[in-house]
């Protein structure tokens, strides 16, 4: 997106990672409309603070990519928070900027959650989502969180004002499964 000229704000958990990501993106994109905001998706307070900073800098957001994720953590709650609950809260806080962008005459907004095929065999433990039932990628915290990503995008699509008076879609909320991707997690 940055290489296509988009003003880009990256969320990072540490100042060092934010500075490194910003510098690398500026170099590859060839412009300086790139910044970062500190955000730890394991912390509701951090999600709220980061969203407020973004709203100050960008009262209209055309694209939100929710790509934070961990496969395992210190406990199942950390996976649930990082992969779903933190991004859910962050998206809710940024909803005014998404709807503001969609209201422009050229409004064409995307909200994209990066999910996983691990959702296929997962179930959500509605009584205690911080303690998922079952073990393994498909039944445990990771699969549950990725199923929740998909459910969130479906419901967000239903709730956000997504069409204009002519019936054209202005906001599209989608979950994508990248397939096998070799990452640091």
PDB file of C-alpha atoms in Angstrom:
ATOM      1  CA  UNK A   1       0.000   0.000   0.000  1.00  0.00           C
ATOM      2  CA  UNK A   2       2.815   2.402   0.864  1.00  0.00           C
ATOM      3  CA  UNK A   3       4.517   1.632  -2.454  1.00  0.00           C
ATOM      4  CA  UNK A   4       1.267   2.566  -4.208  1.00  0.00           C
ATOM      5  CA  UNK A   5       1.458   5.993  -2.568  1.00  0.00           C
ATOM      6  CA  UNK A   6      -0.878   5.450   0.370  1.00  0.00           C
ATOM      7  CA  UNK A   7      -0.366   7.340   3.581  1.00  0.00           C
ATOM      8  CA  UNK A   8       0.400   4.454   5.897  1.00  0.00           C
ATOM      9  CA  UNK A   9       0.299   4.098   9.669  1.00  0.00           C
ATOM     10  CA  UNK A  10       1.762   0.878  11.045  1.00  0.00           C
ATOM     11  CA  UNK A  11       1.074  -0.424  14.530  1.00  0.00           C
ATOM     12  CA  UNK A  12       4.014  -1.913  16.409  1.00  0.00           C
ATOM     13  CA  UNK A  13       4.533  -3.119  19.973  1.00  0.00           C
ATOM     14  CA  UNK A  14       7.897  -1.430  20.425  1.00  0.00           C
ATOM     15  CA  UNK A  15       9.529   1.859  19.511  1.00  0.00           C
ATOM     16  CA  UNK A  16      12.476   0.027  17.923  1.00  0.00           C
ATOM     17  CA  UNK A  17      10.227  -2.078  15.659  1.00  0.00           C
ATOM     18  CA  UNK A  18       8.155   0.986  14.766  1.00  0.00           C
ATOM     19  CA  UNK A  19      11.203   3.021  13.767  1.00  0.00           C
ATOM     20  CA  UNK A  20      12.636   0.117  11.749  1.00  0.00           C
ATOM     21  CA  UNK A  21       9.342  -0.572   9.965  1.00  0.00           C
ATOM     22  CA  UNK A  22       8.822   3.126   9.208  1.00  0.00           C
ATOM     23  CA  UNK A  23      12.335   3.543   7.822  1.00  0.00           C
ATOM     24  CA  UNK A  24      12.098   0.412   5.659  1.00  0.00           C
ATOM     25  CA  UNK A  25       8.705   1.433   4.262  1.00  0.00           C
ATOM     26  CA  UNK A  26       9.828   4.990   3.541  1.00  0.00           C
ATOM     27  CA  UNK A  27      12.844   3.658   1.656  1.00  0.00           C
ATOM     28  CA  UNK A  28      10.851   1.175  -0.438  1.00  0.00           C
ATOM     29  CA  UNK A  29       7.862   3.470  -1.020  1.00  0.00           C
ATOM     30  CA  UNK A  30       9.859   6.549  -1.927  1.00  0.00           C
ATOM     31  CA  UNK A  31       7.755   8.936   0.178  1.00  0.00           C
ATOM     32  CA  UNK A  32       7.570   9.934   3.819  1.00  0.00           C
ATOM     33  CA  UNK A  33       3.824   9.670   4.476  1.00  0.00           C
ATOM     34  CA  UNK A  34       4.540   6.667   6.666  1.00  0.00           C
ATOM     35  CA  UNK A  35       4.430   6.595  10.433  1.00  0.00           C
ATOM     36  CA  UNK A  36       3.851   4.192  13.278  1.00  0.00           C
ATOM     37  CA  UNK A  37       1.803   4.075  16.432  1.00  0.00           C
ATOM     38  CA  UNK A  38       2.622   1.909  19.423  1.00  0.00           C
ATOM     39  CA  UNK A  39      -0.073  -0.692  20.019  1.00  0.00           C
ATOM     40  CA  UNK A  40       0.002  -3.879  22.052  1.00  0.00           C
ATOM     41  CA  UNK A  41      -3.104  -5.873  21.169  1.00  0.00           C
ATOM     42  CA  UNK A  42      -2.809  -7.729  24.499  1.00  0.00           C
ATOM     43  CA  UNK A  43      -3.794  -4.468  26.220  1.00  0.00           C
ATOM     44  CA  UNK A  44      -7.212  -2.823  25.857  1.00  0.00           C
ATOM     45  CA  UNK A  45      -5.723   0.453  27.099  1.00  0.00           C
ATOM     46  CA  UNK A  46      -3.023   0.308  24.416  1.00  0.00           C
ATOM     47  CA  UNK A  47      -5.618  -0.398  21.692  1.00  0.00           C
ATOM     48  CA  UNK A  48      -7.690   2.595  22.823  1.00  0.00           C
ATOM     49  CA  UNK A  49      -4.660   4.894  22.980  1.00  0.00           C
ATOM     50  CA  UNK A  50      -3.385   3.811  19.567  1.00  0.00           C
ATOM     51  CA  UNK A  51      -6.814   4.312  17.982  1.00  0.00           C
ATOM     52  CA  UNK A  52      -7.072   7.822  19.476  1.00  0.00           C
ATOM     53  CA  UNK A  53      -3.651   8.700  18.039  1.00  0.00           C
ATOM     54  CA  UNK A  54      -4.679   7.439  14.616  1.00  0.00           C
ATOM     55  CA  UNK A  55      -7.981   9.326  14.732  1.00  0.00           C
ATOM     56  CA  UNK A  56      -6.046  12.551  15.429  1.00  0.00           C
ATOM     57  CA  UNK A  57      -3.689  11.932  12.518  1.00  0.00           C
ATOM     58  CA  UNK A  58      -6.242  10.426  10.107  1.00  0.00           C
ATOM     59  CA  UNK A  59      -9.913  11.279  10.772  1.00  0.00           C
ATOM     60  CA  UNK A  60     -10.746   9.257   7.649  1.00  0.00           C
ATOM     61  CA  UNK A  61      -9.344   5.739   7.202  1.00  0.00           C
ATOM     62  CA  UNK A  62      -9.736   4.093   3.794  1.00  0.00           C
ATOM     63  CA  UNK A  63      -8.157   0.759   4.637  1.00  0.00           C
ATOM     64  CA  UNK A  64      -7.617  -1.134   7.854  1.00  0.00           C
ATOM     65  CA  UNK A  65      -5.598  -4.351   7.715  1.00  0.00           C
ATOM     66  CA  UNK A  66      -5.758  -6.415  10.897  1.00  0.00           C
ATOM     67  CA  UNK A  67      -2.695  -8.631  10.656  1.00  0.00           C
ATOM     68  CA  UNK A  68      -1.426  -8.888  14.242  1.00  0.00           C
ATOM     69  CA  UNK A  69      -1.184 -12.451  15.350  1.00  0.00           C
ATOM     70  CA  UNK A  70       0.550 -15.033  17.467  1.00  0.00           C
ATOM     71  CA  UNK A  71       0.266 -18.808  17.179  1.00  0.00           C
ATOM     72  CA  UNK A  72       0.968 -19.365  20.859  1.00  0.00           C
ATOM     73  CA  UNK A  73       1.807 -17.269  23.849  1.00  0.00           C
ATOM     74  CA  UNK A  74       2.300 -17.388  27.558  1.00  0.00           C
ATOM     75  CA  UNK A  75      -1.299 -18.635  27.807  1.00  0.00           C
ATOM     76  CA  UNK A  76      -4.462 -19.007  25.713  1.00  0.00           C
ATOM     77  CA  UNK A  77      -5.702 -15.595  26.839  1.00  0.00           C
ATOM     78  CA  UNK A  78      -2.701 -13.928  25.173  1.00  0.00           C
ATOM     79  CA  UNK A  79      -3.563 -15.599  21.855  1.00  0.00           C
ATOM     80  CA  UNK A  80      -7.256 -14.596  22.162  1.00  0.00           C
ATOM     81  CA  UNK A  81      -6.332 -10.994  23.023  1.00  0.00           C
ATOM     82  CA  UNK A  82      -3.668 -10.564  20.322  1.00  0.00           C
ATOM     83  CA  UNK A  83      -5.464 -12.309  17.498  1.00  0.00           C
ATOM     84  CA  UNK A  84      -9.038 -11.245  18.100  1.00  0.00           C
ATOM     85  CA  UNK A  85     -10.088  -9.154  21.075  1.00  0.00           C
ATOM     86  CA  UNK A  86      -7.432  -6.431  20.647  1.00  0.00           C
ATOM     87  CA  UNK A  87      -8.055  -6.049  16.890  1.00  0.00           C
ATOM     88  CA  UNK A  88     -11.824  -6.116  17.527  1.00  0.00           C
ATOM     89  CA  UNK A  89     -11.562  -3.243  20.019  1.00  0.00           C
ATOM     90  CA  UNK A  90      -9.137  -1.348  17.760  1.00  0.00           C
ATOM     91  CA  UNK A  91     -11.578  -1.650  14.831  1.00  0.00           C
ATOM     92  CA  UNK A  92     -14.506  -0.500  16.947  1.00  0.00           C
ATOM     93  CA  UNK A  93     -12.529   2.567  18.051  1.00  0.00           C
ATOM     94  CA  UNK A  94     -11.639   3.366  14.420  1.00  0.00           C
ATOM     95  CA  UNK A  95     -15.183   2.857  13.087  1.00  0.00           C
ATOM     96  CA  UNK A  96     -15.919   6.618  12.964  1.00  0.00           C
ATOM     97  CA  UNK A  97     -12.917   7.124  10.665  1.00  0.00           C
ATOM     98  CA  UNK A  98     -14.006   4.232   8.443  1.00  0.00           C
ATOM     99  CA  UNK A  99     -17.548   5.556   8.067  1.00  0.00           C
ATOM    100  CA  UNK A 100     -16.236   9.098   7.486  1.00  0.00           C
ATOM    101  CA  UNK A 101     -14.053   7.834   4.623  1.00  0.00           C
ATOM    102  CA  UNK A 102     -16.959   5.863   3.166  1.00  0.00           C
ATOM    103  CA  UNK A 103     -19.144   8.987   3.202  1.00  0.00           C
ATOM    104  CA  UNK A 104     -16.866  10.830   0.764  1.00  0.00           C
ATOM    105  CA  UNK A 105     -18.104  10.861  -2.844  1.00  0.00           C
ATOM    106  CA  UNK A 106     -15.155   8.610  -3.747  1.00  0.00           C
ATOM    107  CA  UNK A 107     -15.477   6.517  -0.557  1.00  0.00           C
ATOM    108  CA  UNK A 108     -14.296   2.951  -1.011  1.00  0.00           C
ATOM    109  CA  UNK A 109     -13.259   1.486   2.350  1.00  0.00           C
ATOM    110  CA  UNK A 110     -11.803  -1.933   3.157  1.00  0.00           C
ATOM    111  CA  UNK A 111     -11.453  -3.672   6.504  1.00  0.00           C
ATOM    112  CA  UNK A 112      -9.386  -6.836   6.133  1.00  0.00           C
ATOM    113  CA  UNK A 113      -8.758  -9.375   8.880  1.00  0.00           C
ATOM    114  CA  UNK A 114      -6.013 -11.914   8.225  1.00  0.00           C
ATOM    115  CA  UNK A 115      -7.452 -15.204   9.412  1.00  0.00           C
ATOM    116  CA  UNK A 116      -6.242 -18.775   8.948  1.00  0.00           C
ATOM    117  CA  UNK A 117      -7.400 -22.149   7.759  1.00  0.00           C
ATOM    118  CA  UNK A 118      -7.156 -23.116  11.425  1.00  0.00           C
ATOM    119  CA  UNK A 119     -10.692 -21.760  11.786  1.00  0.00           C
ATOM    120  CA  UNK A 120     -12.150 -24.794   9.999  1.00  0.00           C
ATOM    121  CA  UNK A 121     -12.277 -27.135  12.980  1.00  0.00           C
ATOM    122  CA  UNK A 122     -12.540 -24.515  15.684  1.00  0.00           C
ATOM    123  CA  UNK A 123     -15.384 -23.723  18.042  1.00  0.00           C
ATOM    124  CA  UNK A 124     -15.726 -20.724  20.300  1.00  0.00           C
ATOM    125  CA  UNK A 125     -16.078 -21.400  24.008  1.00  0.00           C
ATOM    126  CA  UNK A 126     -18.814 -18.821  24.583  1.00  0.00           C
ATOM    127  CA  UNK A 127     -18.841 -19.407  28.353  1.00  0.00           C
ATOM    128  CA  UNK A 128     -15.130 -18.525  28.649  1.00  0.00           C
ATOM    129  CA  UNK A 129     -13.425 -17.481  25.390  1.00  0.00           C
ATOM    130  CA  UNK A 130     -10.174 -16.891  27.293  1.00  0.00           C
ATOM    131  CA  UNK A 131     -10.077 -20.645  27.930  1.00  0.00           C
ATOM    132  CA  UNK A 132     -10.785 -22.361  24.598  1.00  0.00           C
ATOM    133  CA  UNK A 133     -11.773 -25.998  24.594  1.00  0.00           C
ATOM    134  CA  UNK A 134      -9.634 -28.593  22.891  1.00  0.00           C
ATOM    135  CA  UNK A 135      -5.999 -28.605  21.943  1.00  0.00           C
ATOM    136  CA  UNK A 136      -4.110 -28.164  18.707  1.00  0.00           C
ATOM    137  CA  UNK A 137      -4.215 -25.438  16.072  1.00  0.00           C
ATOM    138  CA  UNK A 138      -7.766 -26.205  14.973  1.00  0.00           C
ATOM    139  CA  UNK A 139      -9.391 -26.668  18.365  1.00  0.00           C
ATOM    140  CA  UNK A 140      -7.347 -24.392  20.611  1.00  0.00           C
ATOM    141  CA  UNK A 141      -6.886 -20.687  21.129  1.00  0.00           C
ATOM    142  CA  UNK A 142      -5.408 -20.003  17.689  1.00  0.00           C
ATOM    143  CA  UNK A 143      -8.222 -21.673  15.743  1.00  0.00           C
ATOM    144  CA  UNK A 144     -10.851 -20.086  17.974  1.00  0.00           C
ATOM    145  CA  UNK A 145      -9.357 -16.618  17.473  1.00  0.00           C
ATOM    146  CA  UNK A 146      -9.227 -17.046  13.706  1.00  0.00           C
ATOM    147  CA  UNK A 147     -12.842 -18.211  13.600  1.00  0.00           C
ATOM    148  CA  UNK A 148     -13.722 -15.116  15.635  1.00  0.00           C
ATOM    149  CA  UNK A 149     -11.933 -12.933  13.024  1.00  0.00           C
ATOM    150  CA  UNK A 150     -14.207 -14.287  10.317  1.00  0.00           C
ATOM    151  CA  UNK A 151     -17.326 -13.858  12.434  1.00  0.00           C
ATOM    152  CA  UNK A 152     -16.286 -10.299  13.283  1.00  0.00           C
ATOM    153  CA  UNK A 153     -15.869  -9.318   9.629  1.00  0.00           C
ATOM    154  CA  UNK A 154     -19.251 -10.791   8.721  1.00  0.00           C
ATOM    155  CA  UNK A 155     -20.992  -8.917  11.529  1.00  0.00           C
ATOM    156  CA  UNK A 156     -19.049  -5.709  10.902  1.00  0.00           C
ATOM    157  CA  UNK A 157     -20.125  -5.833   7.257  1.00  0.00           C
ATOM    158  CA  UNK A 158     -23.725  -6.134   8.405  1.00  0.00           C
ATOM    159  CA  UNK A 159     -23.486  -3.269  10.910  1.00  0.00           C
ATOM    160  CA  UNK A 160     -21.450  -0.597   9.150  1.00  0.00           C
ATOM    161  CA  UNK A 161     -23.275   1.623   6.669  1.00  0.00           C
ATOM    162  CA  UNK A 162     -21.867  -0.102   3.631  1.00  0.00           C
ATOM    163  CA  UNK A 163     -23.849   1.238   0.676  1.00  0.00           C
ATOM    164  CA  UNK A 164     -24.646   4.675  -0.694  1.00  0.00           C
ATOM    165  CA  UNK A 165     -27.987   5.924  -2.008  1.00  0.00           C
ATOM    166  CA  UNK A 166     -27.319   4.261  -5.379  1.00  0.00           C
ATOM    167  CA  UNK A 167     -26.671   0.884  -3.743  1.00  0.00           C
ATOM    168  CA  UNK A 168     -22.904   0.969  -4.339  1.00  0.00           C
ATOM    169  CA  UNK A 169     -20.776  -0.706  -1.704  1.00  0.00           C
ATOM    170  CA  UNK A 170     -18.736   1.837   0.251  1.00  0.00           C
ATOM    171  CA  UNK A 171     -17.330  -0.400   2.992  1.00  0.00           C
ATOM    172  CA  UNK A 172     -16.240  -3.985   2.470  1.00  0.00           C
ATOM    173  CA  UNK A 173     -15.254  -6.105   5.448  1.00  0.00           C
ATOM    174  CA  UNK A 174     -13.481  -9.345   4.591  1.00  0.00           C
ATOM    175  CA  UNK A 175     -11.431 -12.044   6.235  1.00  0.00           C
ATOM    176  CA  UNK A 176      -8.664 -13.604   4.199  1.00  0.00           C
ATOM    177  CA  UNK A 177      -6.766 -16.819   4.717  1.00  0.00           C
ATOM    178  CA  UNK A 178      -3.274 -16.395   3.294  1.00  0.00           C
ATOM    179  CA  UNK A 179      -2.606 -20.101   2.915  1.00  0.00           C
ATOM    180  CA  UNK A 180       0.708 -21.501   4.011  1.00  0.00           C
ATOM    181  CA  UNK A 181       2.878 -18.533   4.896  1.00  0.00           C
ATOM    182  CA  UNK A 182       6.276 -18.885   6.497  1.00  0.00           C
ATOM    183  CA  UNK A 183       6.432 -16.289   9.235  1.00  0.00           C
ATOM    184  CA  UNK A 184       8.299 -15.719  12.464  1.00  0.00           C
ATOM    185  CA  UNK A 185       5.359 -17.163  14.429  1.00  0.00           C
TER     186      UNK A 185
END
